[in-house]
Coordinates of C-alpha atoms in Angstrom, one line a residue:
Chain A
M1 CA -40.5 247.3 51.3
N2 CA -43.3 245.1 50.0
T3 CA -43.0 246.0 46.4
P4 CA -43.0 243.0 44.1
A5 CA -39.6 241.8 42.8
T6 CA -39.3 240.0 39.5
V7 CA -36.9 237.0 39.4
G8 CA -35.2 235.5 36.4
L9 CA -33.4 232.1 36.2
I10 CA -31.1 231.0 33.4
Q11 CA -31.2 227.2 32.7
E12 CA -28.5 226.4 30.1
A13 CA -26.2 223.8 28.6
V14 CA -22.6 224.7 28.5
T15 CA -19.6 224.0 26.3
A16 CA -15.9 223.8 27.0
D17 CA -15.5 227.4 25.8
S18 CA -15.8 229.7 28.8
N19 CA -16.0 232.9 26.8
A20 CA -18.7 231.5 24.6
N21 CA -20.6 230.4 27.7
I22 CA -20.4 233.8 29.2
E23 CA -21.5 235.6 26.0
H24 CA -24.4 233.1 25.6
A25 CA -25.4 233.7 29.3
I26 CA -25.4 237.4 28.7
E27 CA -27.9 237.0 25.8
R28 CA -30.1 235.0 28.2
V29 CA -29.8 237.7 30.9
R30 CA -30.8 240.3 28.3
D31 CA -33.8 238.2 27.4
A32 CA -34.8 237.8 31.1
A33 CA -34.3 241.6 31.7
S34 CA -36.4 242.4 28.7
R35 CA -39.2 240.3 30.2
G36 CA -39.0 242.3 33.4
A37 CA -36.6 240.3 35.5
Q38 CA -34.8 242.4 38.2
I39 CA -32.9 239.7 40.1
I40 CA -31.4 237.1 37.8
S41 CA -29.5 234.0 38.8
L42 CA -27.2 231.9 36.6
Q43 CA -26.6 228.3 37.3
E44 CA -23.8 226.8 39.5
L45 CA -20.3 227.2 37.8
F46 CA -22.2 228.9 35.0
N47 CA -19.3 229.5 32.6
A48 CA -17.6 226.0 32.9
P49 CA -18.4 222.5 32.0
Y50 CA -19.1 220.4 35.2
F51 CA -15.5 219.6 35.5
C52 CA -15.8 217.6 38.8
Q53 CA -16.5 214.3 37.0
S54 CA -12.9 213.4 37.5
Q55 CA -10.0 214.4 39.8
T56 CA -7.7 216.2 37.3
A57 CA -5.3 218.8 38.7
E58 CA -5.2 220.8 35.5
R59 CA -8.8 221.7 36.0
F60 CA -7.9 224.1 38.8
D61 CA -6.8 226.4 35.9
L62 CA -10.5 227.0 35.3
A63 CA -10.7 229.0 38.6
E64 CA -10.4 232.8 38.7
P65 CA -10.6 235.4 41.4
I66 CA -13.6 237.4 42.4
P67 CA -13.5 240.1 41.2
G68 CA -11.9 238.8 38.0
P69 CA -12.7 238.7 34.3
A70 CA -15.9 236.7 34.4
V71 CA -17.5 238.6 37.3
E72 CA -16.3 242.0 36.0
R73 CA -17.9 241.2 32.7
M74 CA -21.2 240.4 34.4
Q75 CA -20.9 243.6 36.6
K76 CA -21.0 245.7 33.4
V77 CA -24.1 243.8 32.3
A78 CA -25.8 244.3 35.6
E79 CA -25.0 248.0 35.5
E80 CA -26.2 248.4 31.9
L81 CA -29.5 246.5 32.5
E82 CA -30.0 247.7 36.1
V83 CA -30.4 244.1 37.3
V84 CA -29.1 242.2 40.3
L85 CA -27.0 239.3 39.1
I86 CA -26.0 236.1 40.9
V87 CA -22.9 234.9 39.2
P88 CA -21.7 231.4 40.3
I89 CA -18.2 230.6 39.3
F90 CA -15.2 228.5 40.3
E91 CA -13.3 230.9 42.5
R92 CA -9.5 231.0 43.0
Q93 CA -9.1 232.6 46.4
A94 CA -5.4 231.7 46.8
A95 CA -3.0 228.9 45.6
G96 CA -4.6 225.7 47.0
V97 CA -7.8 227.5 48.1
Y98 CA -10.4 227.1 45.5
R99 CA -14.1 227.7 46.1
N100 CA -17.5 226.9 44.6
S101 CA -18.8 230.5 44.9
A102 CA -21.4 232.9 43.8
A103 CA -20.7 236.6 43.3
V104 CA -23.7 238.9 44.2
V105 CA -23.8 242.0 42.0
D106 CA -26.2 244.8 42.7
A107 CA -28.2 246.7 40.0
D108 CA -25.6 249.4 39.8
G109 CA -22.9 246.9 39.0
S110 CA -21.2 246.9 42.4
L111 CA -20.0 243.7 43.9
L112 CA -22.0 243.2 47.1
G113 CA -20.2 240.1 48.2
V114 CA -19.5 236.4 47.6
Y115 CA -21.2 233.3 48.9
R116 CA -19.0 230.2 49.2
K117 CA -20.7 226.9 49.1
M118 CA -20.9 225.5 52.6
H119 CA -22.0 221.9 52.0
I120 CA -19.7 220.0 49.6
P121 CA -20.8 216.7 48.1
D122 CA -18.6 213.9 47.0
D123 CA -20.0 211.0 45.0
P124 CA -19.1 209.1 41.9
L125 CA -18.7 211.8 39.1
F126 CA -19.3 214.6 41.6
Y127 CA -15.8 214.8 43.1
E128 CA -16.4 218.2 44.7
K129 CA -14.4 217.6 47.9
Y130 CA -11.3 217.4 45.7
Y131 CA -11.9 220.8 44.0
F132 CA -13.7 222.9 46.6
T133 CA -12.6 224.2 50.0
P134 CA -15.9 224.5 51.9
G135 CA -17.2 227.9 52.8
D136 CA -16.0 229.0 56.3
S137 CA -18.3 229.2 59.2
H138 CA -17.9 232.8 60.1
I139 CA -21.2 234.6 59.9
S140 CA -21.4 238.2 58.6
H141 CA -24.9 239.6 58.3
T142 CA -23.7 243.0 57.3
D143 CA -22.6 243.9 53.8
E144 CA -19.4 245.5 55.1
H145 CA -17.0 242.7 54.3
K146 CA -16.9 241.8 50.7
G147 CA -16.0 238.1 50.5
A148 CA -17.0 237.3 54.0
N149 CA -17.7 233.6 54.5
G150 CA -20.6 231.7 56.0
F151 CA -24.3 232.0 55.5
R152 CA -25.3 235.6 54.6
V153 CA -27.9 237.6 52.9
W154 CA -27.8 240.8 50.8
N155 CA -29.9 243.9 50.6
T156 CA -30.0 244.3 46.9
R157 CA -31.9 247.1 45.1
Y158 CA -35.0 245.0 44.6
A159 CA -35.1 242.5 47.6
K160 CA -33.2 241.0 50.4
I161 CA -31.8 237.8 49.1
G162 CA -30.0 234.7 50.3
V163 CA -27.8 232.6 48.0
L164 CA -27.0 228.9 48.6
I165 CA -25.5 226.5 46.1
C166 CA -26.7 223.1 45.0
W167 CA -25.9 220.5 47.7
D168 CA -26.8 223.2 50.3
Q169 CA -30.4 222.7 49.1
W170 CA -30.7 219.5 51.0
Y171 CA -30.0 221.1 54.3
P172 CA -33.0 222.7 56.1
E173 CA -30.5 224.4 58.5
A174 CA -29.0 226.5 55.7
A175 CA -32.4 227.7 54.5
R176 CA -33.5 228.4 58.0
I177 CA -30.4 230.5 58.8
N178 CA -30.9 232.5 55.6
A179 CA -34.5 233.2 56.6
L180 CA -33.5 234.2 60.1
L181 CA -31.0 236.6 58.5
G182 CA -33.9 238.2 56.7
A183 CA -33.8 236.7 53.2
E184 CA -37.0 237.2 51.3
I185 CA -35.9 235.1 48.3
L186 CA -33.5 232.1 48.4
F187 CA -31.5 231.4 45.3
Y188 CA -30.1 228.0 44.6
P189 CA -27.7 227.9 41.6
T190 CA -27.4 224.2 40.9
A191 CA -25.8 221.5 38.8
I192 CA -27.7 218.3 39.5
G193 CA -28.2 215.5 37.1
W194 CA -28.9 211.9 36.4
H195 CA -26.4 209.1 36.2
P196 CA -27.7 207.7 32.8
A197 CA -27.7 204.1 34.2
E198 CA -30.0 205.2 37.1
K199 CA -32.4 207.5 35.2
A200 CA -35.1 205.0 34.2
E201 CA -35.5 203.6 37.7
F202 CA -34.9 206.7 39.9
G203 CA -34.9 209.7 37.6
A204 CA -38.4 211.0 38.2
A205 CA -38.2 210.4 42.0
Q206 CA -34.9 212.2 42.1
V207 CA -36.3 215.3 40.4
D208 CA -39.3 215.2 42.7
A209 CA -37.2 214.8 45.9
W210 CA -35.1 217.7 44.7
R211 CA -38.1 220.0 44.1
T212 CA -39.9 218.8 47.3
A213 CA -36.9 219.6 49.5
Q214 CA -36.7 223.1 48.2
R215 CA -40.4 223.8 48.2
A216 CA -40.3 222.7 51.8
H217 CA -37.7 225.4 52.6
A218 CA -40.2 228.0 51.2
I219 CA -43.0 226.6 53.3
A220 CA -41.0 226.2 56.6
N221 CA -39.6 229.7 56.3
G222 CA -42.2 231.7 54.5
V223 CA -39.9 232.8 51.7
F224 CA -39.7 232.6 47.9
V225 CA -37.3 230.0 46.5
A226 CA -35.7 230.1 43.0
A227 CA -33.5 227.2 41.8
A228 CA -31.5 227.4 38.6
N229 CA -30.2 224.1 37.4
R230 CA -28.2 223.3 34.2
V231 CA -29.2 221.0 31.4
G232 CA -27.4 218.9 28.8
H233 CA -25.4 215.7 28.8
E234 CA -21.7 216.2 29.7
D235 CA -19.3 213.5 28.9
E236 CA -16.4 212.3 30.9
K237 CA -13.9 209.8 29.3
G238 CA -14.4 206.3 30.6
T239 CA -17.9 207.0 32.1
N240 CA -21.4 207.6 30.9
G241 CA -21.2 211.2 32.1
I242 CA -24.0 213.1 33.7
E243 CA -27.3 214.2 32.2
F244 CA -28.2 217.5 34.0
F245 CA -31.9 217.4 34.6
G246 CA -33.0 221.1 34.5
H247 CA -36.4 221.5 36.1
S248 CA -35.4 225.0 37.4
F249 CA -38.4 226.6 39.2
I250 CA -39.6 229.5 41.3
C251 CA -42.0 229.0 44.1
D252 CA -43.9 231.2 46.6
P253 CA -43.8 231.0 50.4
F254 CA -46.6 228.5 50.3
G255 CA -44.5 226.2 48.1
R256 CA -46.7 226.8 45.1
I257 CA -44.7 226.6 41.8
L258 CA -44.9 229.9 40.0
T259 CA -42.9 228.8 36.9
E260 CA -41.0 225.7 36.1
A261 CA -38.8 224.5 33.2
G262 CA -38.3 221.0 31.7
T263 CA -35.1 219.6 30.5
D264 CA -34.4 222.1 27.7
P265 CA -32.6 225.4 28.0
A266 CA -35.0 228.0 29.4
V267 CA -35.3 231.5 30.8
L268 CA -37.8 231.6 33.6
V269 CA -39.3 234.8 34.8
A270 CA -41.8 235.2 37.7
T271 CA -42.9 238.1 39.9
C272 CA -42.5 237.5 43.6
D273 CA -45.2 239.5 45.5
R274 CA -43.2 240.2 48.7
A275 CA -46.4 241.1 50.6
L276 CA -47.2 237.4 50.5
I277 CA -44.3 236.8 52.9
E278 CA -46.0 238.9 55.6
D279 CA -49.4 237.3 54.8
T280 CA -48.2 233.7 54.8
R281 CA -46.2 234.2 58.1
R282 CA -49.2 235.8 59.8
N283 CA -51.5 232.9 58.9
W284 CA -49.0 230.1 59.6
P285 CA -46.7 231.8 62.2
F286 CA -44.0 229.1 62.3
L287 CA -41.2 231.5 63.3
R288 CA -43.1 232.6 66.4
D289 CA -43.2 229.1 67.9
R290 CA -39.6 227.8 67.3
R291 CA -38.2 226.1 70.3
I292 CA -34.7 227.6 70.3
D293 CA -34.2 226.4 73.9
A294 CA -34.5 222.8 72.6
Y295 CA -32.6 222.9 69.3
G296 CA -29.1 222.5 70.8
P297 CA -28.8 218.8 69.7
I298 CA -28.9 220.0 66.1
L299 CA -25.2 221.0 66.5
N300 CA -24.2 217.4 66.8
R301 CA -23.2 215.3 63.9
Y302 CA -25.1 212.3 65.3
I303 CA -26.4 211.4 68.8
G304 CA -28.1 208.0 68.7
Chain B
M1 CA -31.9 195.4 62.4
N2 CA -33.0 195.9 58.8
T3 CA -36.1 193.7 58.9
P4 CA -39.1 195.5 57.5
A5 CA -41.6 197.1 59.9
T6 CA -45.2 197.4 59.0
V7 CA -46.9 200.7 60.0
G8 CA -50.6 201.3 60.5
L9 CA -52.3 204.7 60.8
I10 CA -55.9 205.3 62.1
Q11 CA -57.7 208.3 60.5
E12 CA -61.0 208.8 62.2
A13 CA -63.8 211.2 63.0
V14 CA -64.6 211.6 66.7
T15 CA -67.7 212.2 68.8
A16 CA -68.1 213.8 72.2
D17 CA -68.2 210.4 73.8
S18 CA -64.7 209.5 74.9
N19 CA -65.4 205.9 75.7
A20 CA -67.1 205.3 72.3
N21 CA -64.1 207.0 70.6
I22 CA -61.8 204.6 72.4
E23 CA -63.8 201.5 71.6
H24 CA -64.1 202.6 68.0
A25 CA -60.3 203.2 67.8
I26 CA -59.7 199.7 69.1
E27 CA -61.8 198.2 66.3
R28 CA -59.6 200.1 63.9
V29 CA -56.4 199.0 65.6
R30 CA -57.6 195.4 65.3
D31 CA -58.3 196.0 61.6
A32 CA -54.8 197.4 61.1
A33 CA -53.2 194.5 63.1
S34 CA -55.1 191.9 61.1
R35 CA -53.6 193.5 58.0
G36 CA -50.1 193.1 59.4
A37 CA -49.5 196.4 61.0
Q38 CA -46.9 196.2 63.8
I39 CA -46.6 199.9 64.8
I40 CA -49.9 201.7 64.8
S41 CA -50.5 205.4 65.4
L42 CA -53.7 207.0 66.4
Q43 CA -54.4 210.7 65.6
E44 CA -53.6 213.6 67.9
L45 CA -56.0 213.8 71.0
F46 CA -57.5 210.6 69.6
N47 CA -60.3 210.1 72.2
A48 CA -61.6 213.7 72.3
P49 CA -63.2 216.2 70.1
Y50 CA -60.8 218.9 69.0
F51 CA -61.8 221.0 72.1
C52 CA -59.3 223.8 71.5
Q53 CA -61.8 225.8 69.3
S54 CA -62.6 228.0 72.3
Q55 CA -61.0 228.8 75.6
T56 CA -63.3 227.0 78.1
A57 CA -61.9 226.1 81.5
E58 CA -64.2 223.1 82.0
R59 CA -62.5 221.4 79.1
F60 CA -59.4 220.8 81.2
D61 CA -61.6 218.0 82.7
L62 CA -60.9 216.0 79.5
A63 CA -57.3 215.5 80.5
E64 CA -56.1 212.4 82.3
P65 CA -52.8 211.2 83.6
I66 CA -50.4 208.9 81.8
P67 CA -50.7 206.1 82.7
G68 CA -54.4 206.5 83.2
P69 CA -57.6 204.9 82.0
A70 CA -57.3 205.6 78.3
V71 CA -53.6 204.6 78.0
E72 CA -54.0 201.6 80.2
R73 CA -56.9 200.4 78.0
M74 CA -54.6 200.7 75.0
Q75 CA -51.8 199.0 76.8
K76 CA -54.0 195.9 77.1
V77 CA -54.8 196.1 73.4
A78 CA -51.1 196.4 72.5
E79 CA -50.2 193.4 74.6
E80 CA -53.0 191.3 73.2
L81 CA -52.3 192.1 69.6
E82 CA -48.5 192.4 70.0
V83 CA -48.4 195.8 68.4
V84 CA -46.6 199.0 69.2
L85 CA -49.2 201.7 69.8
I86 CA -48.8 205.5 69.7
V87 CA -51.6 206.9 71.9
P88 CA -52.0 210.7 71.7
I89 CA -54.1 212.1 74.5
F90 CA -54.7 215.3 76.5
E91 CA -52.5 214.6 79.5
R92 CA -53.0 216.0 83.0
Q93 CA -49.5 216.0 84.5
A94 CA -50.4 218.2 87.5
A95 CA -53.0 220.8 88.5
G96 CA -52.4 223.6 86.0
V97 CA -49.9 221.6 83.9
Y98 CA -51.7 220.0 81.0
R99 CA -49.9 218.6 77.9
N100 CA -50.7 217.6 74.4
S101 CA -48.9 214.2 74.7
A102 CA -48.5 210.8 73.1
A103 CA -47.9 207.7 75.1
V104 CA -45.6 205.1 73.4
V105 CA -46.6 201.6 74.2
D106 CA -44.4 198.6 73.3
A107 CA -45.7 195.4 71.8
D108 CA -45.7 193.7 75.3
G109 CA -48.0 196.4 76.6
S110 CA -45.4 198.2 78.6
L111 CA -45.4 202.0 78.6
L112 CA -42.1 203.1 77.0
G113 CA -42.5 206.7 77.6
V114 CA -44.4 209.9 76.7
Y115 CA -43.7 212.6 74.1
R116 CA -45.1 216.0 75.0
K117 CA -45.7 218.3 72.0
M118 CA -42.9 220.9 71.8
H119 CA -44.3 223.4 69.3
I120 CA -47.7 224.8 70.4
P121 CA -49.8 226.7 67.8
D122 CA -52.3 229.4 68.6
D123 CA -54.6 230.7 65.9
P124 CA -58.3 231.3 65.5
L125 CA -60.1 228.1 66.6
F126 CA -56.8 226.5 67.5
Y127 CA -56.3 228.0 71.0
E128 CA -53.6 225.5 72.0
K129 CA -51.4 227.9 74.0
Y130 CA -54.3 228.2 76.4
Y131 CA -54.6 224.4 77.0
F132 CA -51.1 223.0 76.5
T133 CA -48.0 223.5 78.5
P134 CA -45.2 223.0 75.9
G135 CA -42.9 220.0 76.2
D136 CA -39.8 220.9 78.1
S137 CA -36.4 221.1 76.5
H138 CA -34.6 218.4 78.5
I139 CA -33.4 215.7 76.1
S140 CA -33.3 212.1 77.2
H141 CA -32.2 209.7 74.5
T142 CA -32.3 206.7 76.7
D143 CA -35.4 204.8 77.6
E144 CA -34.7 205.0 81.3
H145 CA -36.9 207.8 82.3
K146 CA -40.5 207.3 81.5
G147 CA -42.1 210.6 80.9
A148 CA -38.9 212.4 80.2
N149 CA -39.5 215.6 78.2
G150 CA -37.9 216.9 75.1
F151 CA -37.3 215.3 71.7
R152 CA -36.7 211.6 72.1
V153 CA -36.9 208.3 70.3
W154 CA -37.8 204.8 71.4
N155 CA -36.5 201.4 70.6
T156 CA -39.7 199.5 70.1
R157 CA -39.9 195.8 69.3
Y158 CA -40.2 196.5 65.6
A159 CA -38.2 199.7 64.9
K160 CA -36.7 202.7 66.5
I161 CA -39.3 205.5 66.2
G162 CA -39.7 209.2 66.9
V163 CA -43.0 210.8 67.7
L164 CA -43.8 214.4 67.1
I165 CA -47.3 216.0 67.2
C166 CA -49.1 218.1 64.6
W167 CA -47.6 221.7 64.7
D168 CA -44.2 220.1 65.2
Q169 CA -44.4 218.9 61.6
W170 CA -43.6 222.4 60.3
Y171 CA -40.2 222.4 62.0
P172 CA -37.3 220.8 60.2
E173 CA -35.3 221.1 63.5
A174 CA -37.6 218.7 65.3
A175 CA -37.4 216.1 62.5
R176 CA -33.6 216.5 62.3
I177 CA -33.1 216.0 66.0
N178 CA -35.2 212.9 65.9
A179 CA -33.2 211.5 63.0
L180 CA -29.9 212.3 64.8
L181 CA -31.3 210.4 67.9
G182 CA -31.6 207.4 65.6
A183 CA -35.3 207.4 64.6
E184 CA -36.1 205.2 61.6
I185 CA -39.7 206.2 61.3
L186 CA -41.2 209.5 62.4
F187 CA -44.8 209.6 63.5
Y188 CA -46.9 212.7 63.3
P189 CA -50.3 212.3 65.0
T190 CA -52.2 215.4 63.8
A191 CA -55.4 217.4 63.9
I192 CA -55.2 219.8 61.0
G193 CA -58.2 221.1 59.1
W194 CA -59.7 223.8 57.0
H195 CA -61.5 226.8 58.1
P196 CA -64.6 226.3 56.0
A197 CA -64.5 229.9 54.7
E198 CA -60.9 229.4 53.4
K199 CA -61.3 226.0 51.9
A200 CA -62.2 226.9 48.4
E201 CA -59.4 229.3 48.0
F202 CA -56.6 227.7 50.0
G203 CA -57.7 224.2 50.8
A204 CA -55.8 222.3 48.2
A205 CA -52.6 224.3 48.7
Q206 CA -52.8 223.8 52.5
V207 CA -53.0 220.0 52.1
D208 CA -50.1 220.1 49.7
A209 CA -47.9 222.3 51.9
W210 CA -48.6 220.0 54.8
R211 CA -47.7 216.9 52.9
T212 CA -44.7 218.6 51.2
A213 CA -43.2 219.7 54.5
Q214 CA -43.3 216.2 56.0
R215 CA -42.1 214.5 52.8
A216 CA -39.2 216.8 53.0
H217 CA -38.4 215.6 56.5
A218 CA -38.2 212.1 55.1
I219 CA -35.9 213.2 52.3
A220 CA -33.6 215.5 54.3
N221 CA -33.1 212.8 57.0
G222 CA -33.4 209.5 55.1
V223 CA -36.3 208.2 57.3
F224 CA -39.8 207.0 56.9
V225 CA -42.6 209.4 57.8
A226 CA -46.1 208.5 58.9
A227 CA -48.7 211.2 59.6
A228 CA -52.2 210.3 61.0
N229 CA -54.7 213.2 60.8
R230 CA -58.3 213.3 61.8
V231 CA -61.4 213.8 59.6
G232 CA -64.9 215.2 60.0
H233 CA -66.4 218.6 60.7
E234 CA -66.4 219.6 64.3
D235 CA -68.7 222.4 65.3
E236 CA -68.0 225.2 67.8
K237 CA -70.9 227.5 68.8
G238 CA -70.7 230.9 67.1
T239 CA -68.2 229.7 64.5
N240 CA -68.1 227.7 61.4
G241 CA -66.0 225.0 63.1
I242 CA -63.2 223.1 61.5
E243 CA -63.3 220.6 58.8
F244 CA -60.4 218.2 59.5
F245 CA -58.8 217.3 56.2
G246 CA -57.4 213.8 56.7
H247 CA -54.9 212.9 53.9
S248 CA -52.9 210.8 56.3
F249 CA -50.0 209.2 54.6
I250 CA -46.8 207.1 54.9
C251 CA -43.8 207.9 52.8
D252 CA -40.3 206.4 52.3
P253 CA -36.9 208.0 52.8
F254 CA -37.1 209.3 49.3
G255 CA -40.3 211.1 50.0
R256 CA -42.3 208.7 47.9
I257 CA -45.9 208.2 49.1
L258 CA -46.5 204.5 50.0
T259 CA -50.1 204.9 51.0
E260 CA -52.4 207.9 51.4
A261 CA -56.0 208.5 52.5
G262 CA -58.6 211.0 51.4
T263 CA -61.0 212.9 53.6
D264 CA -63.0 209.8 54.8
P265 CA -62.1 207.6 57.8
A266 CA -59.4 205.2 56.9
V267 CA -57.0 202.6 58.1
L268 CA -53.7 202.8 56.3
V269 CA -51.1 200.0 56.3
A270 CA -47.7 200.0 54.6
T271 CA -44.5 198.1 55.0
C272 CA -41.4 200.1 55.6
D273 CA -38.3 198.4 54.3
R274 CA -35.7 199.6 56.7
A275 CA -32.9 198.6 54.5
L276 CA -33.9 201.5 52.3
I277 CA -32.7 203.9 55.0
E278 CA -29.2 202.6 54.6
D279 CA -29.5 202.5 50.9
T280 CA -30.9 206.1 50.6
R281 CA -28.3 207.5 52.9
R282 CA -25.4 205.9 51.1
N283 CA -26.6 207.3 47.8
W284 CA -27.4 210.8 49.1
P285 CA -25.2 211.1 52.2
F286 CA -26.6 214.3 53.6
L287 CA -25.8 213.5 57.2
R288 CA -22.1 213.2 56.3
D289 CA -21.8 216.7 55.1
R290 CA -23.7 218.7 57.7
R291 CA -21.9 221.9 58.8
I292 CA -22.4 221.7 62.5
D293 CA -19.7 224.3 62.9
A294 CA -21.9 226.8 61.2
Y295 CA -25.4 226.1 62.5
G296 CA -25.1 228.0 65.7
P297 CA -27.3 230.9 64.4
I298 CA -30.2 228.4 64.3
L299 CA -30.5 228.8 68.0
N300 CA -31.6 232.4 67.5
R301 CA -35.3 233.4 67.2
Y302 CA -34.4 235.9 64.5
I303 CA -31.1 237.6 63.5
G304 CA -31.9 240.0 60.6

């Protein structure tokens, strides 16, 4: 139960060609696996350009079911390489119900389940509330119901993992619930970038805030955190587009960075010594002292 | 409502002489006020040595009521200098009910209320569960009830502030509830230090984790954070004592450090531009997208 688990993250630029993106990602997954990675996460919406830069109805055509061609292709890769894969795609659940999802595939190629992004942003060039139905609030902490909604964790072959997606990473509540459900490693497939006009003034602070928020989840909960972001400039007609800022990283339960990328494509691999979870939580036993009798107000949107 | 508020933090070493500690702290408060500070926080248990290093019944004699001599003395200083003061002391509420508390004094010298530490640690040399009855879970977000328990915030003359104490700083729930109650600046009077035997291996990582967790509260909630820690080595017979590590700091809603101390005594002063709260929350509107329908599991101690 405390054997180390080696994590791989794929940080990539994408093109408009979904099949090419998938084949390219598979090469990267093979690279990570060859370097020992056992649980590998792709970035948010890994096989598509970041299409949310405008509200365009035709772009719903990019969605596909889970399971469906993209996930099934990755299931074969997972089985062949005996790796756990986190496969984030644009999911078509039903006509008019599209999700920003991540399929979790075990090392035998079986589909363990789907996480559907719970916190949906909506900002200039990030029109996600148009495209994505939020994940539902039902909690299933068993693996019985494939496709169950809500926060959940999975017992994979190599570790118990939680998956959250991008905007979720700003919410301590999401990380905490994953930790309470038993997650040892939290994965954050991501697509975050700079508005080119803001980059000079705010770019460095944005990256640091992003990294800090997630390192804090590791510290507060005594878990490993692995965040896979995309890179590359993606255009949108009539705008300056978005420059995805990369900086994918893996950190330990103390918030210490184990490996980190820059703004180029990268394959990160780091071994997570799960015994460190026990050790960290014994020395700083935050979970012991939580005041669950006093946290009720957190269920309000605002109180003041 | 968006006028800047200037914050002062006192980072000090203490002696066994409570009166000397108080007079020394007042000198420091005068220094901070002369540099423009309007809201000034002393460190946790500011007028006492960190007495929790052993379980010794006589040490309950260090406690005094609120209001009582120490707080009343500081109320006079607040009135004279027209500053808000956060005065953390060992409170005797009743025989057998002692608290790790902070009195909040407005700039006219009036006692606005008391915060009683909600999360109580207990580790080698930090035997706080022996000394401190935890703060109760009742929430009062009005200023009507002096001494009301639970998480609360105060409308002071210069800003709406929340006060949390030391171990509370590891709990995102506490920071979140303070922000939902309307806090603009979160204060963390603190007494955290190194076990001398661990310092070489873990010292730097501990300081960084401490700072990171609190900067993340600023980021997640779009508030300023001000943490006042003590410094100095305090002995305890039969042990190596504790070396309090200082590193008090003030950061903005983006988590950017405005001013930071080292391990020497220090008086920190920084102006908090409250307009930045509005600005930050408009650009990264985390509070808008909270999934309060799905956070119920956070009220469990553990689920997995």
